[in-house]
Coordinates of C-alpha atoms and ligand atoms in Angstrom, one line a residue:
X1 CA 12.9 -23.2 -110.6
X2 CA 9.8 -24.4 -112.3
X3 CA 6.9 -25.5 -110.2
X4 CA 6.8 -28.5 -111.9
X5 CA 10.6 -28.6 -110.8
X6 CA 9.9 -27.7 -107.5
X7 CA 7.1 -30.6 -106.5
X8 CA 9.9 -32.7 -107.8
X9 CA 12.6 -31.8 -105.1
X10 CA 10.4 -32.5 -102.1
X11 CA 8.5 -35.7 -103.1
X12 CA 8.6 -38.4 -100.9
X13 CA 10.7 -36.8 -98.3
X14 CA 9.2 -35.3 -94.8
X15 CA 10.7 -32.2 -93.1
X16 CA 9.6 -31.2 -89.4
X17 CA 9.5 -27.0 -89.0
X18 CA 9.0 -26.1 -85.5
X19 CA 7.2 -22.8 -84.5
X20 CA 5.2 -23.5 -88.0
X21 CA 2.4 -20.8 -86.9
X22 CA 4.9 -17.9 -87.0
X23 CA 5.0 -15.0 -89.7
X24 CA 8.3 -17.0 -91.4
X25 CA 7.5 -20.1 -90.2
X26 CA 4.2 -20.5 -92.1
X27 CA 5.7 -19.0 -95.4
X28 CA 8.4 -21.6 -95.0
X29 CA 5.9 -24.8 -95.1
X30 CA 3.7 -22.8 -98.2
X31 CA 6.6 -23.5 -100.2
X32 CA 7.7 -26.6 -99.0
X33 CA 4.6 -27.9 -99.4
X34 CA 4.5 -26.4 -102.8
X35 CA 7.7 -28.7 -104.0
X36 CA 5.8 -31.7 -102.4
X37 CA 7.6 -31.9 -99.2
X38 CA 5.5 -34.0 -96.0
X39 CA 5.6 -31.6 -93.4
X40 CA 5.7 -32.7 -89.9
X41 CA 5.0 -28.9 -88.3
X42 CA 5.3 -28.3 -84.5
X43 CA 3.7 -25.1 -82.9
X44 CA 3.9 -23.1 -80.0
X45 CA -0.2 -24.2 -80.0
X46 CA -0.1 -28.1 -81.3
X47 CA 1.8 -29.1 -78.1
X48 CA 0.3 -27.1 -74.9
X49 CA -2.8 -28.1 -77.0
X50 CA -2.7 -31.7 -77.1
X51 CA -0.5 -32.6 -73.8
X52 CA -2.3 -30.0 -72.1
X53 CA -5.6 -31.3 -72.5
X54 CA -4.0 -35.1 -71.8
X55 CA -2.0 -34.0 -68.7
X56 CA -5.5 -33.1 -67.5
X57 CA -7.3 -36.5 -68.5
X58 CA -4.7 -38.4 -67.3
X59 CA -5.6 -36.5 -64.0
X60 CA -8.5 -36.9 -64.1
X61 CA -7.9 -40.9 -64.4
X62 CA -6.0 -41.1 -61.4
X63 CA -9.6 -39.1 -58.8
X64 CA -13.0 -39.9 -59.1
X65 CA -14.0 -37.6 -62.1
X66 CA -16.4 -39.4 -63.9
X67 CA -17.2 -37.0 -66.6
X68 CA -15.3 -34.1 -68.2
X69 CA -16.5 -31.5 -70.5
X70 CA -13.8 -30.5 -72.9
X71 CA -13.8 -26.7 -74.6
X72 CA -13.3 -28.0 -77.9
X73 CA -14.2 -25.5 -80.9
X74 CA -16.6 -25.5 -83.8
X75 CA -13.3 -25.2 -85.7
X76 CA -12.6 -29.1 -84.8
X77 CA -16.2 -29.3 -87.0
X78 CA -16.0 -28.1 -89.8
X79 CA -12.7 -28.3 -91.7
X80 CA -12.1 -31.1 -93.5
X81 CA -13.0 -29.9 -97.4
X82 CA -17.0 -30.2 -97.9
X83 CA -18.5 -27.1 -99.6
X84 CA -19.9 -25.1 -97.4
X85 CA -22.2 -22.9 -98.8
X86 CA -25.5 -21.3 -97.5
X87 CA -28.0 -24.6 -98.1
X88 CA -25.4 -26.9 -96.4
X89 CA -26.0 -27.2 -92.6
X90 CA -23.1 -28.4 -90.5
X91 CA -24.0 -31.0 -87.5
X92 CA -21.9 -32.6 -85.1
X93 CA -21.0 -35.7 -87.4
X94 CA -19.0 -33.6 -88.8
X95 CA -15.2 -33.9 -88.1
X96 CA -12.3 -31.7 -89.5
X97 CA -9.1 -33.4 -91.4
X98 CA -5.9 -33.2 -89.8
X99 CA -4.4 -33.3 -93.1
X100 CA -6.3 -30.4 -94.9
X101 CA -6.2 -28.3 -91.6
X102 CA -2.0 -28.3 -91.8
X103 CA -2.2 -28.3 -96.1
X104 CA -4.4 -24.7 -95.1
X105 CA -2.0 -24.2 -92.6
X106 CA -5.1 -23.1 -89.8
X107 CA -3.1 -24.5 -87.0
X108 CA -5.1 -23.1 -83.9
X109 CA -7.9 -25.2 -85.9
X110 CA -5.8 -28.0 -86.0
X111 CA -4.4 -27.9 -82.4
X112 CA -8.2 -28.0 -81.6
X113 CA -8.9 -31.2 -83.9
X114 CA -5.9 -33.0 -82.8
X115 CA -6.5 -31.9 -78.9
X116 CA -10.5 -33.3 -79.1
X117 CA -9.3 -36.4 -81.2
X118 CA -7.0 -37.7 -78.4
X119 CA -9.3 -36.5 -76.0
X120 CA -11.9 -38.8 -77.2
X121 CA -9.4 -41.5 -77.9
X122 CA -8.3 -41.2 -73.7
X123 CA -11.1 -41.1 -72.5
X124 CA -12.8 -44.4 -74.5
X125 CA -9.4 -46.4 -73.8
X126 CA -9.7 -44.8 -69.9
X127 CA -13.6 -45.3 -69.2
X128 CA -14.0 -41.3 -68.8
X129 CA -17.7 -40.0 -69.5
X130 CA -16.6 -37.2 -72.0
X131 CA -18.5 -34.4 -73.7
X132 CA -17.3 -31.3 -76.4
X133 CA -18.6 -28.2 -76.4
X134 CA -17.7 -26.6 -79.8
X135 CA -18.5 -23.1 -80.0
X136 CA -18.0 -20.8 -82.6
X137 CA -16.6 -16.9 -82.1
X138 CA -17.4 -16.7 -78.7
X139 CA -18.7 -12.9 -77.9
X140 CA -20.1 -10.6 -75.3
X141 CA -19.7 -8.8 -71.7
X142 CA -16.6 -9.2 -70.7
X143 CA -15.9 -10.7 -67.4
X144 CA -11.7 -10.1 -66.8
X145 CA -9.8 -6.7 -67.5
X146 CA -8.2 -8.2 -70.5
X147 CA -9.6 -8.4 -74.4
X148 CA -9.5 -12.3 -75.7
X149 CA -9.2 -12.9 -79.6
X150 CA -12.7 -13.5 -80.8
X151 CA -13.8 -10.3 -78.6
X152 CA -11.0 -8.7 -80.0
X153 CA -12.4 -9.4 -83.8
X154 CA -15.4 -7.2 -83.0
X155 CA -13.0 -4.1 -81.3
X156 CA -11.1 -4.0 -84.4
X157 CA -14.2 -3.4 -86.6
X158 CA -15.4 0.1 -84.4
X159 CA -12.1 1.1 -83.1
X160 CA -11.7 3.2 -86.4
X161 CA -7.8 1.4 -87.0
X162 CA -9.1 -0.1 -90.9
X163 CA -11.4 1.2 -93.6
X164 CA -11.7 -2.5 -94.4
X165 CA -13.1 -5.8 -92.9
X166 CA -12.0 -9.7 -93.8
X167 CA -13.6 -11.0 -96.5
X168 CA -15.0 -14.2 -94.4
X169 CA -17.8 -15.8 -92.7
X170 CA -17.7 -16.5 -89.2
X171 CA -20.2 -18.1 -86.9
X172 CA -21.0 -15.9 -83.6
X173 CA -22.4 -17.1 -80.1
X174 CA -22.7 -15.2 -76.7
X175 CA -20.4 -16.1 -74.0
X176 CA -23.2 -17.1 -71.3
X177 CA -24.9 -19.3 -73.4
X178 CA -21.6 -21.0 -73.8
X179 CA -21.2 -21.2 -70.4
X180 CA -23.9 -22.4 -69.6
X181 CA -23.4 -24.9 -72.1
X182 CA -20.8 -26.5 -70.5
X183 CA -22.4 -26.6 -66.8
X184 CA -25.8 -28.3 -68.8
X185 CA -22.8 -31.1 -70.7
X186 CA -21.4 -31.9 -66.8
X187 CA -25.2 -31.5 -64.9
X188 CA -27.4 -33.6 -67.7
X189 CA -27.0 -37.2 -67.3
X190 CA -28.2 -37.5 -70.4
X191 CA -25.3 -35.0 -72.2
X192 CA -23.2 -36.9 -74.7
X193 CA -20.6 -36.1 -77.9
X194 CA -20.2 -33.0 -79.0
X195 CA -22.6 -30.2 -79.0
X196 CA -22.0 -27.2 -81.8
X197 CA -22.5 -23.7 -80.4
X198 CA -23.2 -21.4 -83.7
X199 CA -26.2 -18.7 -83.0
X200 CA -25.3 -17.5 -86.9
X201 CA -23.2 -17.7 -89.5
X202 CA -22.5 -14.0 -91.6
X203 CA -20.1 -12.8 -93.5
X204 CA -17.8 -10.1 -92.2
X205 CA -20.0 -7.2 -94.3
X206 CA -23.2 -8.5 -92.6
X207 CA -21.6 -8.1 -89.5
X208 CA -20.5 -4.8 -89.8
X209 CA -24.2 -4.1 -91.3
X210 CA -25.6 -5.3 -88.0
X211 CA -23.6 -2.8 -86.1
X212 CA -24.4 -0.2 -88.2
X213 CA -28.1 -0.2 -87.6
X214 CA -27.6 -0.5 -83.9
X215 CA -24.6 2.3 -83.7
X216 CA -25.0 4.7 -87.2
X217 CA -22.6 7.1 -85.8
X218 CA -19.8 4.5 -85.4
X219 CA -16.8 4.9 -88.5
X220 CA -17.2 1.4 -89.8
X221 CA -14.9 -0.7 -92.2
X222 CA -16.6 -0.3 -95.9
X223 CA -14.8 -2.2 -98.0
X224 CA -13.4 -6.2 -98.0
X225 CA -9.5 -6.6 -97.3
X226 CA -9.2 -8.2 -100.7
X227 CA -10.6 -8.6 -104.1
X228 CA -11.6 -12.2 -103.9
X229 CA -14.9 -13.5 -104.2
X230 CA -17.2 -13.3 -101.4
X231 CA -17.1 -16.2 -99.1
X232 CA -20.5 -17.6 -98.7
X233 CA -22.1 -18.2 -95.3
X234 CA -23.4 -21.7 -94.0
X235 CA -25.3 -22.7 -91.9
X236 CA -24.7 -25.0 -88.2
X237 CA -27.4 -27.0 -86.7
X238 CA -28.9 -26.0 -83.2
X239 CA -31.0 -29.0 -82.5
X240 CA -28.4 -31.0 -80.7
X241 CA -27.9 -27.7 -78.3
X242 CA -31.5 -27.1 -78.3
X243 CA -31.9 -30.2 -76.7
X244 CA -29.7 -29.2 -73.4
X245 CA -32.8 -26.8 -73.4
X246 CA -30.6 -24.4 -74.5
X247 CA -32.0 -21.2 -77.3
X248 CA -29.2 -19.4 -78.6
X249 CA -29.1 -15.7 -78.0
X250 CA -29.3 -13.8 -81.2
X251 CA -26.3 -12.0 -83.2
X252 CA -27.9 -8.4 -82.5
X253 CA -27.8 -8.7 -78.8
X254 CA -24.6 -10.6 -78.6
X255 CA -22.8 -7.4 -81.0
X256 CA -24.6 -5.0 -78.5
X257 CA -23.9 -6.9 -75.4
X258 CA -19.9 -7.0 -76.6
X259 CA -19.6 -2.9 -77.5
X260 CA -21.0 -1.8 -74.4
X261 CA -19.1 -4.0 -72.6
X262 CA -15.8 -2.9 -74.5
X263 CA -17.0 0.9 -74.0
X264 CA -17.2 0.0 -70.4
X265 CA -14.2 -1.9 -70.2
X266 CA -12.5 1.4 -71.7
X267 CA -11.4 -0.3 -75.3
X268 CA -13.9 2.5 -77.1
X269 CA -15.3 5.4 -76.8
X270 CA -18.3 6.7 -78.4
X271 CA -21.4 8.2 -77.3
X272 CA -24.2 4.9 -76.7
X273 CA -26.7 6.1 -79.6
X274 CA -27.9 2.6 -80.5
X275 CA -31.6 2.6 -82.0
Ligands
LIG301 N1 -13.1 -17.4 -77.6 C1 -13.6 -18.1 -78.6 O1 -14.1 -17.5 -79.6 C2 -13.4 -19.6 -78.6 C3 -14.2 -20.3 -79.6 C4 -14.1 -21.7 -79.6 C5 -13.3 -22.3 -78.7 N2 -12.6 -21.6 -77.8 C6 -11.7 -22.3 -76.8 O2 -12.1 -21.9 -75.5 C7 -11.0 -21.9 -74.7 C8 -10.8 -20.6 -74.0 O3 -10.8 -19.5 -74.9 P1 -10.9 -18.0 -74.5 O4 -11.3 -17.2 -75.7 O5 -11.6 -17.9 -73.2 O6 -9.3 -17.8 -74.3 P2 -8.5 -16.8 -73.3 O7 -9.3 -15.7 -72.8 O8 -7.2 -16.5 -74.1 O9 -8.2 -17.7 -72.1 C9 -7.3 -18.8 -72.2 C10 -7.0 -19.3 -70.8 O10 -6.1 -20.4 -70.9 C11 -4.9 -20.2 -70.2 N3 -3.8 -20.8 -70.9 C12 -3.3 -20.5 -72.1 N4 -2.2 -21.3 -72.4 C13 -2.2 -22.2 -71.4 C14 -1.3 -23.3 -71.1 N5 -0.3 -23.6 -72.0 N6 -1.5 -24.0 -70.0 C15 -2.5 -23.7 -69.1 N7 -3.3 -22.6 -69.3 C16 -3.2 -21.9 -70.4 C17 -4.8 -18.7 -70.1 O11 -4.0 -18.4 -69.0 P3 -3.1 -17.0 -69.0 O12 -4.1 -15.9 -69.1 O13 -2.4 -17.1 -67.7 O14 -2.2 -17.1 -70.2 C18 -6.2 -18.3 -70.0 O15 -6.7 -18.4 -68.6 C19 -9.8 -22.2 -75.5 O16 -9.5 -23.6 -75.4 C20 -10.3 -21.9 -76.9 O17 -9.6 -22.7 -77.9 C21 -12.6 -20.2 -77.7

């Protein structure tokens, strides 16, 4: 079938795929949405997203909490379309777009929009005080036994399992700052909206530079996972953070807190030569 063809069989009609963030699931709405289908996707992250974080408001309504500090995610930010290149600096009046999140199928970016949109939306119709923190990759020591996803990211780049690295740009901030973000949102009186959390923005070759100077013995990724072009980096404003009297700890401490808390943990093993 031509793609011409194919838009045609779809248009004007909606078709709900549950699961839509699975391996087949999320090749199944590419091509519907290729032949112009509406797709109403459901995911095992849209729903404990969303009613999770109203089950708790609606808690929340019933006590005395006056104010609640919602982990949103800098991923509620910034997709919605703009260019992002490295003179642009993202703030927090920026708001992703429901619509291009699920065309791009990034669903655990859109379970975060859609969970801080009705957040916000509860809490103004419900009188609660409400403030977002949106981080970015959150990174650094380790607390529980167990690895989380963006700590994860930085494991898979020294653990020796690829000779490449993703061809993306991701923003990086140390766990305790983010922390201590949120304590600062509920503490403050004066904490309101959203606060980004982004101590830098690199691409995923910059990263892995990084770590080389700090660890040259490591085997590092050398190459991209792919021959597209190189994603450019942007940039995400601190001032609104800054003004919780927070300073962002930088990238190079927030890589080297992370390894040696993963070489402690027991994820890696490698003797601690960093410069
Ligand atoms: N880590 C990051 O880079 C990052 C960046 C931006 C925003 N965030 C946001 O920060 C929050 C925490 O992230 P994290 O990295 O700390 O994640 P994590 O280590 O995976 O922890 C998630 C916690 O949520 C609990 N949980 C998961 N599904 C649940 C459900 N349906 N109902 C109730 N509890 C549930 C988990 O409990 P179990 O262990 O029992 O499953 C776990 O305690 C998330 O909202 C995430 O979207 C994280």
């Amino acid at each position: 079938m031509s793609s011409a063809a194919a838009a045609m069989t779809g248009a004007g009609k909606v078709v709900c795929v549950t699961g839509a963030s699975g391996y087949i699931a999320s090749w199944i709405v590419k091509l519907l949405l290729a032949r112009g289908y509406t797709v109403r996707a459901t995911t095992e992250l849209l729903d404990p997203a969303v009613k999770g974080t109203l089950n708790v408001l609606r808690s929340c309504k019933k006590t005395s909490v006056k104010r609640v500090v919602i982990t949103s995610s800098v991923g509620a930010v910034i997709y919605n379309g703009k260019p992002r290149t490295p003179d642009v600096v993202v703030d927090e009046t920026w708001f992703s777009d429901p619509e291009f999140c699920q065309k791009n199928q990034h669903w655990y970016v859109l379970s975060k929009t859609l969970a801080e949109e009705a957040a916000w939306t509860f809490c103004r119709d419900n009188g609660l005080q409400i403030v977002t923190i949106n981080p970015s990759m959150v990174i650094g020591p380790l607390l529980q036994p167990t690895l989380n996803t963006s700590v994860e990211a930085i494991l898979k780049l020294i653990d020796g399992s690829s000779d490449t690295y993703p061809n993306f740009c991701y923003g990086w901030v140390n766990v305790k700052d983010v922390a201590l973000g949120h304590i600062l949102a509920f503490e403050v009186p004066s904490a309101n909206g959203r606060y980004c959390m982004v101590e830098r923005v690199v691409h995923c070759s910059e990263l892995v530079n990084v770590i080389r100077g700090m660890y040259p013995t490591i085997p590092l990724p050398d190459k991209p996972a792919d021959d597209e072009p190189t994603f450019p980096t942007y940039q995400v404003s601190k001032e609104k953070i800054r003004s919780l009297g927070i300073e962002l700890v930088p990238l190079e401490t927030n890589i080297q807190e992370t390894i040696e808390s993963l070489k402690e943990k027991g994820f890696v093993t490698f003797e601690s030569n960093h410069l």
